[in-house]
mmCIF file of C-alpha atoms in Angstrom:
data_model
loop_
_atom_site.group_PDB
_atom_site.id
_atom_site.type_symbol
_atom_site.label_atom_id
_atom_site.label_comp_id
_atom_site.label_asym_id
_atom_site.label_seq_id
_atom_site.Cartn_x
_atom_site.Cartn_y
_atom_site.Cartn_z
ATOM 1 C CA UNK N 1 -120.373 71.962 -142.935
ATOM 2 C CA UNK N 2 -122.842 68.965 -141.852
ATOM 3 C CA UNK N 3 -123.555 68.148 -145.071
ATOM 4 C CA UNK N 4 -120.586 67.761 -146.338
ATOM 5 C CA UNK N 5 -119.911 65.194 -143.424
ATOM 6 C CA UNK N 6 -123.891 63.181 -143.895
ATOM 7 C CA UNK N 7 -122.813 63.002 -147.476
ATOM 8 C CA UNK N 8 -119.634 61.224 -147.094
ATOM 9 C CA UNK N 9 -121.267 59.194 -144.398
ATOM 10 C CA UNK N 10 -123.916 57.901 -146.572
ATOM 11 C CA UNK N 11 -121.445 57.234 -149.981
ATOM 12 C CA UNK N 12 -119.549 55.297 -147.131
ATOM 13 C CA UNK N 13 -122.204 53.257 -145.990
ATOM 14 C CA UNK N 14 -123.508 52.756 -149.729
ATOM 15 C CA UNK N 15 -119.716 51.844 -151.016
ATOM 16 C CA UNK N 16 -119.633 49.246 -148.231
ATOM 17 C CA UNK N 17 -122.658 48.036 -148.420
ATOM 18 C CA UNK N 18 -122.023 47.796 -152.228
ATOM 19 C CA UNK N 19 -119.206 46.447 -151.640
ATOM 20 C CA UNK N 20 -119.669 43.805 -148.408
ATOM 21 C CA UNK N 21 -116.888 42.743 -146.699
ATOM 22 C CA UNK N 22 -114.533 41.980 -150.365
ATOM 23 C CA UNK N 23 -113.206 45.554 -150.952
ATOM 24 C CA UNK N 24 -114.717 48.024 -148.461
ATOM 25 C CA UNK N 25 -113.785 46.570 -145.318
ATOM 26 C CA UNK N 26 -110.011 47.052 -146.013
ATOM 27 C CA UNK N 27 -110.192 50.226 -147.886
ATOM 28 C CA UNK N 28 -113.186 51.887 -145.844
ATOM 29 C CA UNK N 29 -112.139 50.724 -141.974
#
């Protein structure tokens, strides 16, 4: 499934970008 795989991609990029470098850099790297 691709799309299963863009779509977790993207809510990754969004949570870190949400995020910055407080939370999502330890808990998304």
């Amino acid at each position: 499934m691709k799309r299963l795989s863009l779509t977790l991609r993207v809510q990754r990029m969004a949570v870190h970008k949400l995020f910055g470098c407080q939370m999502g850099s330890t808990a998304y790297m």
